[in-house]
PDB file of C-alpha atoms and ligand atoms in Angstrom:
ATOM      1  CA  UNK A  26     -93.459 -48.116  -0.691  1.00  0.00           C
ATOM      2  CA  UNK A  27     -92.245 -45.666  -3.621  1.00  0.00           C
ATOM      3  CA  UNK A  28     -88.955 -44.305  -2.981  1.00  0.00           C
ATOM      4  CA  UNK A  29     -88.319 -40.593  -2.802  1.00  0.00           C
ATOM      5  CA  UNK A  30     -87.324 -39.337  -6.215  1.00  0.00           C
ATOM      6  CA  UNK A  31     -84.296 -36.570  -6.764  1.00  0.00           C
ATOM      7  CA  UNK A  32     -83.288 -34.790  -9.778  1.00  0.00           C
ATOM      8  CA  UNK A  33     -79.128 -33.976 -10.071  1.00  0.00           C
ATOM      9  CA  UNK A  34     -78.248 -31.640 -13.180  1.00  0.00           C
ATOM     10  CA  UNK A  35     -74.599 -32.315 -13.975  1.00  0.00           C
ATOM     11  CA  UNK A  36     -74.736 -35.821 -12.873  1.00  0.00           C
ATOM     12  CA  UNK A  37     -72.486 -36.833 -15.545  1.00  0.00           C
ATOM     13  CA  UNK A  38     -69.253 -36.012 -13.154  1.00  0.00           C
ATOM     14  CA  UNK A  39     -68.169 -34.287 -10.085  1.00  0.00           C
ATOM     15  CA  UNK A  40     -69.631 -33.108  -7.046  1.00  0.00           C
ATOM     16  CA  UNK A  41     -72.938 -34.138  -9.220  1.00  0.00           C
ATOM     17  CA  UNK A  42     -71.846 -37.729  -9.859  1.00  0.00           C
ATOM     18  CA  UNK A  43     -71.359 -38.098  -6.480  1.00  0.00           C
ATOM     19  CA  UNK A  44     -74.681 -36.791  -5.559  1.00  0.00           C
ATOM     20  CA  UNK A  45     -76.086 -39.318  -7.839  1.00  0.00           C
ATOM     21  CA  UNK A  46     -74.407 -42.095  -5.776  1.00  0.00           C
ATOM     22  CA  UNK A  47     -74.832 -40.361  -2.219  1.00  0.00           C
ATOM     23  CA  UNK A  48     -78.568 -40.256  -2.531  1.00  0.00           C
ATOM     24  CA  UNK A  49     -78.836 -43.493  -4.546  1.00  0.00           C
ATOM     25  CA  UNK A  50     -77.000 -45.273  -1.200  1.00  0.00           C
ATOM     26  CA  UNK A  51     -79.433 -42.688   0.770  1.00  0.00           C
ATOM     27  CA  UNK A  52     -82.695 -44.797  -0.891  1.00  0.00           C
ATOM     28  CA  UNK A  53     -83.885 -42.341  -3.751  1.00  0.00           C
ATOM     29  CA  UNK A  54     -84.567 -42.752  -7.139  1.00  0.00           C
ATOM     30  CA  UNK A  55     -83.336 -40.761  -9.772  1.00  0.00           C
ATOM     31  CA  UNK A  56     -83.591 -38.172 -12.521  1.00  0.00           C
ATOM     32  CA  UNK A  57     -79.978 -37.509 -13.893  1.00  0.00           C
ATOM     33  CA  UNK A  58     -79.368 -34.491 -16.154  1.00  0.00           C
ATOM     34  CA  UNK A  59     -76.466 -33.438 -18.232  1.00  0.00           C
ATOM     35  CA  UNK A  60     -74.905 -33.067 -21.712  1.00  0.00           C
ATOM     36  CA  UNK A  61     -72.763 -36.700 -21.698  1.00  0.00           C
ATOM     37  CA  UNK A  62     -75.614 -39.354 -22.364  1.00  0.00           C
ATOM     38  CA  UNK A  63     -72.824 -42.193 -22.123  1.00  0.00           C
ATOM     39  CA  UNK A  64     -71.759 -41.385 -18.643  1.00  0.00           C
ATOM     40  CA  UNK A  65     -75.319 -40.730 -17.531  1.00  0.00           C
ATOM     41  CA  UNK A  66     -76.324 -43.823 -18.808  1.00  0.00           C
ATOM     42  CA  UNK A  67     -73.096 -45.538 -17.546  1.00  0.00           C
ATOM     43  CA  UNK A  68     -73.882 -44.095 -13.954  1.00  0.00           C
ATOM     44  CA  UNK A  69     -77.546 -45.543 -14.599  1.00  0.00           C
ATOM     45  CA  UNK A  70     -76.204 -48.956 -14.975  1.00  0.00           C
ATOM     46  CA  UNK A  71     -73.794 -48.747 -12.009  1.00  0.00           C
ATOM     47  CA  UNK A  72     -76.840 -47.419  -9.492  1.00  0.00           C
ATOM     48  CA  UNK A  73     -79.003 -49.725 -10.789  1.00  0.00           C
ATOM     49  CA  UNK A  74     -76.461 -52.564 -10.171  1.00  0.00           C
ATOM     50  CA  UNK A  75     -75.642 -51.503  -6.778  1.00  0.00           C
ATOM     51  CA  UNK A  76     -78.654 -50.006  -5.421  1.00  0.00           C
ATOM     52  CA  UNK A  77     -81.355 -51.225  -7.184  1.00  0.00           C
ATOM     53  CA  UNK A  78     -82.263 -47.533  -8.243  1.00  0.00           C
ATOM     54  CA  UNK A  79     -84.492 -46.571 -10.750  1.00  0.00           C
ATOM     55  CA  UNK A  80     -82.945 -44.004 -13.029  1.00  0.00           C
ATOM     56  CA  UNK A  81     -84.160 -41.810 -15.506  1.00  0.00           C
ATOM     57  CA  UNK A  82     -81.504 -40.312 -18.024  1.00  0.00           C
ATOM     58  CA  UNK A  83     -82.336 -36.761 -19.514  1.00  0.00           C
ATOM     59  CA  UNK A  84     -79.965 -35.635 -21.980  1.00  0.00           C
ATOM     60  CA  UNK A  85     -80.190 -31.854 -21.841  1.00  0.00           C
ATOM     61  CA  UNK A  86     -77.502 -28.628 -22.540  1.00  0.00           C
ATOM     62  CA  UNK A  87     -79.183 -26.446 -20.189  1.00  0.00           C
ATOM     63  CA  UNK A  88     -77.706 -23.704 -21.965  1.00  0.00           C
ATOM     64  CA  UNK A  89     -80.525 -24.126 -24.946  1.00  0.00           C
ATOM     65  CA  UNK A  90     -83.572 -22.827 -23.381  1.00  0.00           C
ATOM     66  CA  UNK A  91     -86.105 -25.124 -25.044  1.00  0.00           C
ATOM     67  CA  UNK A  92     -83.818 -28.191 -23.256  1.00  0.00           C
ATOM     68  CA  UNK A  93     -84.056 -26.531 -19.937  1.00  0.00           C
ATOM     69  CA  UNK A  94     -87.900 -25.972 -20.532  1.00  0.00           C
ATOM     70  CA  UNK A  95     -87.732 -30.020 -21.198  1.00  0.00           C
ATOM     71  CA  UNK A  96     -86.192 -30.315 -17.442  1.00  0.00           C
ATOM     72  CA  UNK A  97     -88.523 -27.869 -15.943  1.00  0.00           C
ATOM     73  CA  UNK A  98     -91.445 -29.827 -17.240  1.00  0.00           C
ATOM     74  CA  UNK A  99     -90.099 -33.072 -15.532  1.00  0.00           C
ATOM     75  CA  UNK A 100     -89.790 -30.781 -12.514  1.00  0.00           C
ATOM     76  CA  UNK A 101     -92.995 -29.749 -13.152  1.00  0.00           C
ATOM     77  CA  UNK A 102     -94.791 -33.413 -13.757  1.00  0.00           C
ATOM     78  CA  UNK A 103     -97.199 -34.109 -10.578  1.00  0.00           C
ATOM     79  CA  UNK A 104     -97.081 -37.649 -11.329  1.00  0.00           C
ATOM     80  CA  UNK A 105     -93.568 -38.820  -9.845  1.00  0.00           C
ATOM     81  CA  UNK A 106     -93.094 -35.542  -8.177  1.00  0.00           C
ATOM     82  CA  UNK A 107     -89.241 -35.028  -7.452  1.00  0.00           C
ATOM     83  CA  UNK A 108     -88.812 -34.633  -3.648  1.00  0.00           C
ATOM     84  CA  UNK A 109     -85.350 -33.239  -3.992  1.00  0.00           C
ATOM     85  CA  UNK A 110     -83.741 -31.034  -6.865  1.00  0.00           C
ATOM     86  CA  UNK A 111     -79.933 -30.821  -6.641  1.00  0.00           C
ATOM     87  CA  UNK A 112     -78.824 -27.556  -9.018  1.00  0.00           C
ATOM     88  CA  UNK A 113     -75.425 -28.186  -9.851  1.00  0.00           C
ATOM     89  CA  UNK A 114     -74.411 -28.132 -12.974  1.00  0.00           C
ATOM     90  CA  UNK A 115     -72.638 -25.527 -13.360  1.00  0.00           C
ATOM     91  CA  UNK A 116     -68.699 -24.358 -14.618  1.00  0.00           C
ATOM     92  CA  UNK A 117     -65.872 -21.567 -14.237  1.00  0.00           C
ATOM     93  CA  UNK A 118     -64.051 -19.313 -16.214  1.00  0.00           C
ATOM     94  CA  UNK A 119     -60.496 -18.134 -15.161  1.00  0.00           C
ATOM     95  CA  UNK A 120     -58.634 -14.676 -15.894  1.00  0.00           C
ATOM     96  CA  UNK A 121     -59.098 -11.046 -16.352  1.00  0.00           C
ATOM     97  CA  UNK A 122     -63.255 -10.062 -17.344  1.00  0.00           C
ATOM     98  CA  UNK A 123     -61.680  -7.609 -19.910  1.00  0.00           C
ATOM     99  CA  UNK A 124     -59.659 -10.848 -21.603  1.00  0.00           C
ATOM    100  CA  UNK A 125     -62.463 -12.980 -21.355  1.00  0.00           C
ATOM    101  CA  UNK A 126     -64.553 -14.105 -24.662  1.00  0.00           C
ATOM    102  CA  UNK A 127     -68.110 -12.431 -23.689  1.00  0.00           C
ATOM    103  CA  UNK A 128     -70.117 -14.950 -24.861  1.00  0.00           C
ATOM    104  CA  UNK A 129     -68.563 -17.592 -22.434  1.00  0.00           C
ATOM    105  CA  UNK A 130     -68.621 -15.040 -19.686  1.00  0.00           C
ATOM    106  CA  UNK A 131     -72.509 -14.851 -20.775  1.00  0.00           C
ATOM    107  CA  UNK A 132     -72.970 -18.545 -20.996  1.00  0.00           C
ATOM    108  CA  UNK A 133     -71.599 -19.200 -17.364  1.00  0.00           C
ATOM    109  CA  UNK A 134     -74.664 -16.575 -16.268  1.00  0.00           C
ATOM    110  CA  UNK A 135     -76.803 -18.385 -18.112  1.00  0.00           C
ATOM    111  CA  UNK A 136     -75.815 -21.571 -16.699  1.00  0.00           C
ATOM    112  CA  UNK A 137     -74.781 -20.946 -13.501  1.00  0.00           C
ATOM    113  CA  UNK A 138     -77.401 -18.209 -12.724  1.00  0.00           C
ATOM    114  CA  UNK A 139     -80.730 -18.449 -15.165  1.00  0.00           C
ATOM    115  CA  UNK A 140     -80.652 -22.539 -15.704  1.00  0.00           C
ATOM    116  CA  UNK A 141     -80.361 -22.819 -12.012  1.00  0.00           C
ATOM    117  CA  UNK A 142     -83.344 -20.109 -11.110  1.00  0.00           C
ATOM    118  CA  UNK A 143     -85.660 -21.473 -13.667  1.00  0.00           C
ATOM    119  CA  UNK A 144     -85.268 -25.168 -12.483  1.00  0.00           C
ATOM    120  CA  UNK A 145     -86.277 -24.117  -8.899  1.00  0.00           C
ATOM    121  CA  UNK A 146     -88.683 -22.419  -9.763  1.00  0.00           C
ATOM    122  CA  UNK A 147     -90.488 -25.089 -11.697  1.00  0.00           C
ATOM    123  CA  UNK A 148     -89.768 -27.573  -8.767  1.00  0.00           C
ATOM    124  CA  UNK A 149     -91.413 -25.461  -6.085  1.00  0.00           C
ATOM    125  CA  UNK A 150     -94.725 -26.069  -6.477  1.00  0.00           C
ATOM    126  CA  UNK A 151     -94.905 -29.885  -6.024  1.00  0.00           C
ATOM    127  CA  UNK A 152     -92.732 -29.352  -3.342  1.00  0.00           C
ATOM    128  CA  UNK A 153     -94.909 -26.849  -1.800  1.00  0.00           C
ATOM    129  CA  UNK A 154     -98.206 -29.202  -2.453  1.00  0.00           C
ATOM    130  CA  UNK A 155     -96.147 -32.039  -0.312  1.00  0.00           C
ATOM    131  CA  UNK A 156     -95.106 -29.834   2.214  1.00  0.00           C
ATOM    132  CA  UNK A 157     -91.600 -31.902   1.705  1.00  0.00           C
ATOM    133  CA  UNK A 158     -88.337 -32.051   0.177  1.00  0.00           C
ATOM    134  CA  UNK A 159     -86.731 -28.996  -1.439  1.00  0.00           C
ATOM    135  CA  UNK A 160     -83.817 -27.896  -3.229  1.00  0.00           C
ATOM    136  CA  UNK A 161     -79.951 -28.157  -2.815  1.00  0.00           C
ATOM    137  CA  UNK A 162     -78.473 -25.299  -4.901  1.00  0.00           C
ATOM    138  CA  UNK A 163     -74.489 -26.007  -5.724  1.00  0.00           C
ATOM    139  CA  UNK A 164     -72.570 -22.648  -4.861  1.00  0.00           C
ATOM    140  CA  UNK A 165     -69.346 -21.979  -3.932  1.00  0.00           C
ATOM    141  CA  UNK A 166     -66.791 -20.394  -1.482  1.00  0.00           C
ATOM    142  CA  UNK A 167     -66.252 -17.952  -3.871  1.00  0.00           C
ATOM    143  CA  UNK A 168     -69.783 -16.541  -3.323  1.00  0.00           C
ATOM    144  CA  UNK A 169     -68.302 -14.823   0.018  1.00  0.00           C
ATOM    145  CA  UNK A 170     -66.031 -11.853  -1.532  1.00  0.00           C
ATOM    146  CA  UNK A 171     -65.847 -10.884  -4.792  1.00  0.00           C
ATOM    147  CA  UNK A 172     -63.337 -12.942  -7.069  1.00  0.00           C
ATOM    148  CA  UNK A 173     -60.585 -11.048  -8.847  1.00  0.00           C
ATOM    149  CA  UNK A 174     -59.413 -13.527 -11.423  1.00  0.00           C
ATOM    150  CA  UNK A 175     -62.913 -15.251 -12.005  1.00  0.00           C
ATOM    151  CA  UNK A 176     -64.989 -12.491 -11.040  1.00  0.00           C
ATOM    152  CA  UNK A 177     -68.047 -13.567 -13.402  1.00  0.00           C
ATOM    153  CA  UNK A 178     -68.097 -16.676 -11.443  1.00  0.00           C
ATOM    154  CA  UNK A 179     -67.972 -15.277  -8.253  1.00  0.00           C
ATOM    155  CA  UNK A 180     -70.684 -12.958  -9.060  1.00  0.00           C
ATOM    156  CA  UNK A 181     -72.675 -15.984 -10.348  1.00  0.00           C
ATOM    157  CA  UNK A 182     -72.346 -17.705  -7.142  1.00  0.00           C
ATOM    158  CA  UNK A 183     -72.994 -14.483  -4.818  1.00  0.00           C
ATOM    159  CA  UNK A 184     -76.451 -14.599  -6.905  1.00  0.00           C
ATOM    160  CA  UNK A 185     -76.995 -18.514  -5.979  1.00  0.00           C
ATOM    161  CA  UNK A 186     -75.890 -18.222  -2.333  1.00  0.00           C
ATOM    162  CA  UNK A 187     -78.335 -15.297  -1.771  1.00  0.00           C
ATOM    163  CA  UNK A 188     -81.177 -16.332  -3.551  1.00  0.00           C
ATOM    164  CA  UNK A 189     -81.254 -19.488  -1.773  1.00  0.00           C
ATOM    165  CA  UNK A 190     -80.887 -18.169   1.559  1.00  0.00           C
ATOM    166  CA  UNK A 191     -83.822 -15.630   0.712  1.00  0.00           C
ATOM    167  CA  UNK A 192     -86.038 -18.219  -0.557  1.00  0.00           C
ATOM    168  CA  UNK A 193     -85.091 -20.394   2.322  1.00  0.00           C
ATOM    169  CA  UNK A 194     -86.733 -17.575   4.702  1.00  0.00           C
ATOM    170  CA  UNK A 195     -89.637 -17.412   2.262  1.00  0.00           C
ATOM    171  CA  UNK A 196     -90.597 -21.057   2.520  1.00  0.00           C
ATOM    172  CA  UNK A 197     -90.168 -20.756   6.525  1.00  0.00           C
ATOM    173  CA  UNK A 198     -92.811 -23.058   7.893  1.00  0.00           C
ATOM    174  CA  UNK A 199     -94.066 -24.817   4.624  1.00  0.00           C
ATOM    175  CA  UNK A 200     -91.895 -27.843   4.980  1.00  0.00           C
ATOM    176  CA  UNK A 201     -89.632 -26.911   1.991  1.00  0.00           C
ATOM    177  CA  UNK A 202     -85.835 -26.585   2.352  1.00  0.00           C
ATOM    178  CA  UNK A 203     -83.937 -24.805  -0.063  1.00  0.00           C
ATOM    179  CA  UNK A 204     -80.056 -24.673   0.748  1.00  0.00           C
ATOM    180  CA  UNK A 205     -77.088 -23.318  -0.547  1.00  0.00           C
ATOM    181  CA  UNK A 206     -74.195 -25.838  -0.559  1.00  0.00           C
ATOM    182  CA  UNK A 207     -70.707 -23.561  -0.709  1.00  0.00           C
ATOM    183  CA  UNK A 208     -67.769 -25.804  -1.350  1.00  0.00           C
ATOM    184  CA  UNK A 209     -64.317 -24.654  -1.393  1.00  0.00           C
ATOM    185  CA  UNK A 210     -61.670 -26.690  -4.029  1.00  0.00           C
ATOM    186  CA  UNK A 211     -62.845 -30.075  -4.500  1.00  0.00           C
ATOM    187  CA  UNK A 212     -61.126 -32.760  -6.538  1.00  0.00           C
ATOM    188  CA  UNK A 213     -63.582 -32.754  -9.842  1.00  0.00           C
ATOM    189  CA  UNK A 214     -63.293 -31.843 -13.386  1.00  0.00           C
ATOM    190  CA  UNK A 215     -64.142 -28.365 -12.895  1.00  0.00           C
ATOM    191  CA  UNK A 216     -60.604 -27.092 -12.640  1.00  0.00           C
ATOM    192  CA  UNK A 217     -59.303 -28.956 -15.737  1.00  0.00           C
ATOM    193  CA  UNK A 218     -62.678 -27.517 -17.751  1.00  0.00           C
ATOM    194  CA  UNK A 219     -61.705 -23.959 -16.678  1.00  0.00           C
ATOM    195  CA  UNK A 220     -58.402 -24.586 -18.232  1.00  0.00           C
ATOM    196  CA  UNK A 221     -56.506 -23.888 -14.580  1.00  0.00           C
ATOM    197  CA  UNK A 222     -53.481 -25.433 -13.370  1.00  0.00           C
ATOM    198  CA  UNK A 223     -54.258 -26.462  -9.898  1.00  0.00           C
ATOM    199  CA  UNK A 224     -50.784 -28.531  -9.236  1.00  0.00           C
ATOM    200  CA  UNK A 225     -49.701 -25.526  -6.789  1.00  0.00           C
ATOM    201  CA  UNK A 226     -52.632 -25.381  -4.096  1.00  0.00           C
ATOM    202  CA  UNK A 227     -51.139 -27.280  -1.093  1.00  0.00           C
ATOM    203  CA  UNK A 228     -53.774 -30.705  -0.365  1.00  0.00           C
ATOM    204  CA  UNK A 229     -54.750 -29.874   2.803  1.00  0.00           C
ATOM    205  CA  UNK A 230     -57.369 -27.736   0.779  1.00  0.00           C
ATOM    206  CA  UNK A 231     -58.947 -30.040  -1.290  1.00  0.00           C
ATOM    207  CA  UNK A 232     -61.731 -32.155  -0.570  1.00  0.00           C
ATOM    208  CA  UNK A 233     -63.288 -35.069  -2.458  1.00  0.00           C
ATOM    209  CA  UNK A 234     -66.595 -34.620  -3.625  1.00  0.00           C
ATOM    210  CA  UNK A 235     -68.280 -37.639  -1.362  1.00  0.00           C
ATOM    211  CA  UNK A 236     -67.025 -35.520   1.228  1.00  0.00           C
ATOM    212  CA  UNK A 237     -69.045 -32.200   0.441  1.00  0.00           C
ATOM    213  CA  UNK A 238     -72.126 -34.511  -0.396  1.00  0.00           C
ATOM    214  CA  UNK A 239     -72.049 -35.634   3.235  1.00  0.00           C
ATOM    215  CA  UNK A 240     -71.800 -32.883   4.942  1.00  0.00           C
ATOM    216  CA  UNK A 241     -74.405 -31.430   2.248  1.00  0.00           C
ATOM    217  CA  UNK A 242     -77.079 -34.086   3.058  1.00  0.00           C
ATOM    218  CA  UNK A 243     -76.705 -34.052   6.606  1.00  0.00           C
ATOM    219  CA  UNK A 244     -77.015 -30.048   6.506  1.00  0.00           C
ATOM    220  CA  UNK A 245     -80.238 -30.497   4.388  1.00  0.00           C
ATOM    221  CA  UNK A 246     -81.938 -33.174   6.744  1.00  0.00           C
ATOM    222  CA  UNK A 247     -80.867 -30.963   9.511  1.00  0.00           C
ATOM    223  CA  UNK A 248     -83.035 -27.658   7.474  1.00  0.00           C
ATOM    224  CA  UNK A 249     -80.346 -25.670   7.032  1.00  0.00           C
ATOM    225  CA  UNK A 250     -80.044 -22.501   4.574  1.00  0.00           C
ATOM    226  CA  UNK A 251     -76.317 -22.754   3.956  1.00  0.00           C
ATOM    227  CA  UNK A 252     -73.816 -25.645   4.324  1.00  0.00           C
ATOM    228  CA  UNK A 253     -70.003 -24.622   4.097  1.00  0.00           C
ATOM    229  CA  UNK A 254     -68.464 -28.300   4.192  1.00  0.00           C
ATOM    230  CA  UNK A 255     -65.851 -28.737   6.680  1.00  0.00           C
ATOM    231  CA  UNK A 256     -63.973 -26.439   9.250  1.00  0.00           C
ATOM    232  CA  UNK A 257     -61.461 -25.159   7.126  1.00  0.00           C
ATOM    233  CA  UNK A 258     -63.925 -23.723   4.736  1.00  0.00           C
ATOM    234  CA  UNK A 259     -66.289 -22.351   7.292  1.00  0.00           C
ATOM    235  CA  UNK A 260     -63.350 -20.642   8.765  1.00  0.00           C
ATOM    236  CA  UNK A 261     -62.586 -18.793   5.581  1.00  0.00           C
ATOM    237  CA  UNK A 262     -66.134 -17.771   5.146  1.00  0.00           C
ATOM    238  CA  UNK A 263     -65.881 -16.314   8.767  1.00  0.00           C
ATOM    239  CA  UNK A 264     -63.230 -14.740   7.542  1.00  0.00           C
ATOM    240  CA  UNK A 265     -65.035 -13.504   4.658  1.00  0.00           C
ATOM    241  CA  UNK A 266     -68.100 -12.505   6.687  1.00  0.00           C
ATOM    242  CA  UNK A 267     -66.503 -10.329   9.027  1.00  0.00           C
ATOM    243  CA  UNK A 268     -63.520  -8.666   7.006  1.00  0.00           C
ATOM    244  CA  UNK A 269     -64.133  -5.538   4.923  1.00  0.00           C
ATOM    245  CA  UNK A 270     -64.006  -6.208   1.298  1.00  0.00           C
ATOM    246  CA  UNK A 271     -61.145  -3.929   0.756  1.00  0.00           C
ATOM    247  CA  UNK A 272     -59.178  -6.810   2.302  1.00  0.00           C
ATOM    248  CA  UNK A 273     -60.993  -9.891   1.095  1.00  0.00           C
ATOM    249  CA  UNK A 274     -60.905  -9.203  -2.807  1.00  0.00           C
ATOM    250  CA  UNK A 275     -57.475  -8.823  -2.618  1.00  0.00           C
ATOM    251  CA  UNK A 276     -56.722 -12.184  -0.636  1.00  0.00           C
ATOM    252  CA  UNK A 277     -59.304 -13.834  -3.392  1.00  0.00           C
ATOM    253  CA  UNK A 278     -57.766 -12.223  -6.083  1.00  0.00           C
ATOM    254  CA  UNK A 279     -54.117 -13.405  -4.615  1.00  0.00           C
ATOM    255  CA  UNK A 280     -55.176 -17.059  -4.396  1.00  0.00           C
ATOM    256  CA  UNK A 281     -56.852 -17.451  -7.768  1.00  0.00           C
ATOM    257  CA  UNK A 282     -54.055 -15.271  -9.631  1.00  0.00           C
ATOM    258  CA  UNK A 283     -51.634 -16.764  -8.041  1.00  0.00           C
ATOM    259  CA  UNK A 284     -49.929 -17.963 -11.928  1.00  0.00           C
ATOM    260  CA  UNK A 285     -50.805 -14.413 -13.259  1.00  0.00           C
ATOM    261  CA  UNK A 286     -48.030 -12.218 -12.982  1.00  0.00           C
TER     262      UNK A 286
HETATM  263  N1  NAP B 325     -64.973 -28.415  -8.167  1.00  0.00           N
HETATM  264  C1  NAP B 325     -64.803 -27.208  -7.265  1.00  0.00           C
HETATM  265  O1  NAP B 325     -63.686 -27.107  -6.769  1.00  0.00           O
HETATM  266  C2  NAP B 325     -66.009 -26.542  -6.960  1.00  0.00           C
HETATM  267  C3  NAP B 325     -65.958 -25.712  -5.851  1.00  0.00           C
HETATM  268  C4  NAP B 325     -67.171 -24.723  -5.475  1.00  0.00           C
HETATM  269  C5  NAP B 325     -68.424 -24.674  -6.249  1.00  0.00           C
HETATM  270  N2  NAP B 325     -68.481 -25.963  -7.286  1.00  0.00           N
HETATM  271  C6  NAP B 325     -69.493 -25.752  -8.019  1.00  0.00           C
HETATM  272  O2  NAP B 325     -70.102 -27.421  -8.102  1.00  0.00           O
HETATM  273  C7  NAP B 325     -70.905 -27.606  -8.992  1.00  0.00           C
HETATM  274  C8  NAP B 325     -70.232 -28.560  -9.807  1.00  0.00           C
HETATM  275  O3  NAP B 325     -69.310 -28.958 -10.431  1.00  0.00           O
HETATM  276  P1  NAP B 325     -68.045 -29.647 -10.789  1.00  0.00           P
HETATM  277  O4  NAP B 325     -66.988 -29.678  -9.641  1.00  0.00           O
HETATM  278  O5  NAP B 325     -68.713 -31.064 -10.020  1.00  0.00           O
HETATM  279  O6  NAP B 325     -67.030 -29.808 -12.104  1.00  0.00           O
HETATM  280  P2  NAP B 325     -67.251 -30.882 -12.561  1.00  0.00           P
HETATM  281  O7  NAP B 325     -66.849 -31.812 -12.532  1.00  0.00           O
HETATM  282  O8  NAP B 325     -66.656 -30.256 -14.493  1.00  0.00           O
HETATM  283  O9  NAP B 325     -68.582 -30.998 -13.648  1.00  0.00           O
HETATM  284  C9  NAP B 325     -69.600 -30.316 -14.046  1.00  0.00           C
HETATM  285  C10 NAP B 325     -71.128 -30.906 -14.303  1.00  0.00           C
HETATM  286  O10 NAP B 325     -71.774 -30.097 -14.703  1.00  0.00           O
HETATM  287  C11 NAP B 325     -72.435 -30.682 -16.307  1.00  0.00           C
HETATM  288  N3  NAP B 325     -72.438 -28.993 -17.031  1.00  0.00           N
HETATM  289  C12 NAP B 325     -71.439 -28.291 -17.284  1.00  0.00           C
HETATM  290  N4  NAP B 325     -72.116 -27.482 -18.452  1.00  0.00           N
HETATM  291  C13 NAP B 325     -73.318 -27.874 -18.627  1.00  0.00           C
HETATM  292  C14 NAP B 325     -74.568 -27.739 -19.590  1.00  0.00           C
HETATM  293  N5  NAP B 325     -74.389 -26.636 -20.604  1.00  0.00           N
HETATM  294  N6  NAP B 325     -75.563 -28.274 -19.577  1.00  0.00           N
HETATM  295  C15 NAP B 325     -75.912 -29.533 -18.584  1.00  0.00           C
HETATM  296  N7  NAP B 325     -74.807 -29.854 -17.842  1.00  0.00           N
HETATM  297  C16 NAP B 325     -73.540 -28.782 -17.727  1.00  0.00           C
HETATM  298  C17 NAP B 325     -71.248 -31.716 -17.104  1.00  0.00           C
HETATM  299  O11 NAP B 325     -71.692 -32.697 -17.285  1.00  0.00           O
HETATM  300  P3  NAP B 325     -71.596 -32.836 -18.841  1.00  0.00           P
HETATM  301  O12 NAP B 325     -70.150 -32.044 -19.668  1.00  0.00           O
HETATM  302  O13 NAP B 325     -71.940 -34.071 -19.578  1.00  0.00           O
HETATM  303  O14 NAP B 325     -72.992 -31.961 -19.556  1.00  0.00           O
HETATM  304  C18 NAP B 325     -70.756 -31.839 -15.398  1.00  0.00           C
HETATM  305  O15 NAP B 325     -71.483 -33.439 -15.098  1.00  0.00           O
HETATM  306  C19 NAP B 325     -70.697 -26.293  -9.987  1.00  0.00           C
HETATM  307  O16 NAP B 325     -71.758 -25.578 -10.169  1.00  0.00           O
HETATM  308  C20 NAP B 325     -69.121 -25.560  -9.492  1.00  0.00           C
HETATM  309  O17 NAP B 325     -69.369 -24.523  -9.854  1.00  0.00           O
HETATM  310  C21 NAP B 325     -67.155 -26.711  -7.599  1.00  0.00           C
END
């Protein structure tokens, strides 16, 4: 029997890397996408050795439209269709919007919003034809309130959470699930790439990427529209949903801008 096939963007590190491992363990074959070919090749070799997973490597910079189109074409290919798209590649920028270089803010929107939207759109026809599988869009706890100190990042993730839930509802009854995954602080390369010193964030706020993936896969298998991993994140998301944004945006600003006196 052929194994189900998942495509994971941003599989070379962090949450995407953990998704690749978690999906291989669950019997998926994989298409892994990121810019760093050496890391993707090493991942493919490891998964082939540990789980006999067939892994296809696509090196793509999802900030380059031509390379996004290559991944779109793979998703639209009906010969060996993708059953699960994990739209995970993303990055954040930290600082006051007025001080941040505009080009990088625009790239953040291009990767976190535009590429993600294009890839989900490309994946849906095959999924709908087979009436199975779906898309996990990796959003963030930052999506639940404005996030002064990383305002663009929070706005991109608010888009992802909203789009995912809207499309989830549109697809009700089709057999296809779209889910937003909203992790909180997760131990990956994310903070380092954003140039943030996260040493003062208390240990209890952090999750491992594998924990996030376990929550995600459980929620996805139940057909959920939204996955907020863990009780602490769920309580925080609940707080944001009942409090006015005059309060939540100040709290978020205090957390993000903690070194910014
Ligand atoms: N870590 C957290 O605390 C946290 C919390 C909430 C949400 N998230 C979200 O989780 C997702 C994954 O982040 P992470 O924490 O795992 O970060 P990470 O460890 O920095 O991994 C980011 C991944 O995205 C890939 N990527 C970055 N730019 C890319 C580009 N232009 N084209 C293709 N791939 C690109 C990177 O691969 P290459 O460098 O090889 O291209 C890498 O595999 C992101 O959407 C992030 O917003 C993270």
